[in-house]
């Protein structure tokens, strides 16, 4: 920055923690941020509020944003709507929970196993595999959906749990983040493990993983969030195998008359992914520090 | 960085020496190949064929592509809409993600964490965008219509998600609302890790306000993060599809006003079973995603 350096040097006399901050700009930016925060929060707040709105308050004119007589009727109605039209609500919830937990556990195991040699072993083929993984960050499920559908159909997996479970394991984000964070993992620890006669699998399980807990937490969160939200409507036709998300979209397509039940289902779907993030956001931040792509 | 690759020798002996490494890599590589790599290759091959999932694919040369660009006007609409989404929401959400991260960076820790959660929540709330359907509901009971009518701004309810005049704009807003995802978190983490002493040194060197600080210190320090953020935003910007399908009908929308490439692809693939044609559409999408990555890396560098 030669231009800036050429200017006369000015020594700050005022002792403050933050340098170069003018009050008017701070206020202006703060106000702007407040407005944007309100925009981001509004739909979420509305989702929560609607879930507790009695049916007649959906048909008020002029409509009211907030709820006046909160009720839990919508949750009861949601369970009834699903059970009377398709399969019991618990079945959808079970499908969602089964797939999200199953996929998250298996993914974290195979992703850690893949990331460790990719970061720490110097085997032939490492470079190309690493760059394919970075490129594949862009080829997400949505982009490759038709191609995946054909493969799943060929393997006769359409209309089974496998159709949602297996493709979700092909995500590269977790592997990428794990590799990035393992680069700075002290090699001495690995070597001391080898001197003690531990094999690579034991080194990974007993020396590496216990020392990268924030990274593992982050992988769990990202994987859980994405699998929790999978809409299997193109892959699953059997009502008994559909996840909650698909059931929700079937409810909301019925329009305003199902607004209460739809909002209740939205709220149930909304809470777990946000909650997991709230609990372990400091781990995520620690991990994301190493997310940069060196080109 | 340990990524420096030395000259590899792909001799059987070298491969055998690292047998353990390969065995650790294997489970992930198998699912990755089967569900990401092979599908992409498969799509490219099938895009030159006529394939209905029942009979053996027949080779048709460039037929599918010719049909896409010269006969299928609906595809051109989808292409146009997807480009509008990508060009508007891609850069905008990228800039927003960075800008928000920058704005909340200097807040006290507790407030910063709260704001992070608030901005990040929509992107993981998955299907909470349904709530927009109730807010912009077509009748006068919908929040927006009801309020605008009672304030005397509108005379009759607007069909927000049906009217081609409005629906694309609203979907873009919803998409922006949803788009502060992983890259946003990466930006916050990146900003937090910039060494504070650099700012002090810069102040001595004559950097006078926060914008100069941003330009001369922060951005150069965050180059790697910015590249990662770009990669993550690209696929999001091109793969708008679920939202348009759910909110405004996607391939059923009036005059195809919110039809995207993804919707068109699903229509031909999982509804009409014209897999060869759907594959050709997906190949166009791959090319667009990959080309924009190349372009963005060039710009950012």
Coordinates of C-alpha atoms in Angstrom, one line a residue, chain B residues 24 59 88 119 135 140 156 183 196 220 223 234 242 252 274 299:
Chain B
X24 CA -8.7 -45.3 4.9
X59 CA -27.3 -42.6 -29.7
X88 CA -28.5 -11.1 -9.1
X119 CA -28.5 -14.2 10.0
X135 CA -47.0 -14.0 4.3
X140 CA -56.6 -10.8 1.4
X156 CA -57.6 -5.8 -4.2
X183 CA -19.7 -18.8 3.5
X196 CA -5.2 -6.8 15.3
X220 CA -6.0 -8.9 1.3
X223 CA -8.3 -13.9 0.1
X234 CA -22.0 -20.4 -6.8
X242 CA -36.9 -26.2 -4.7
X252 CA -46.2 -25.0 -13.7
X274 CA -36.9 -38.2 -21.0
X299 CA -11.6 -11.8 -10.8

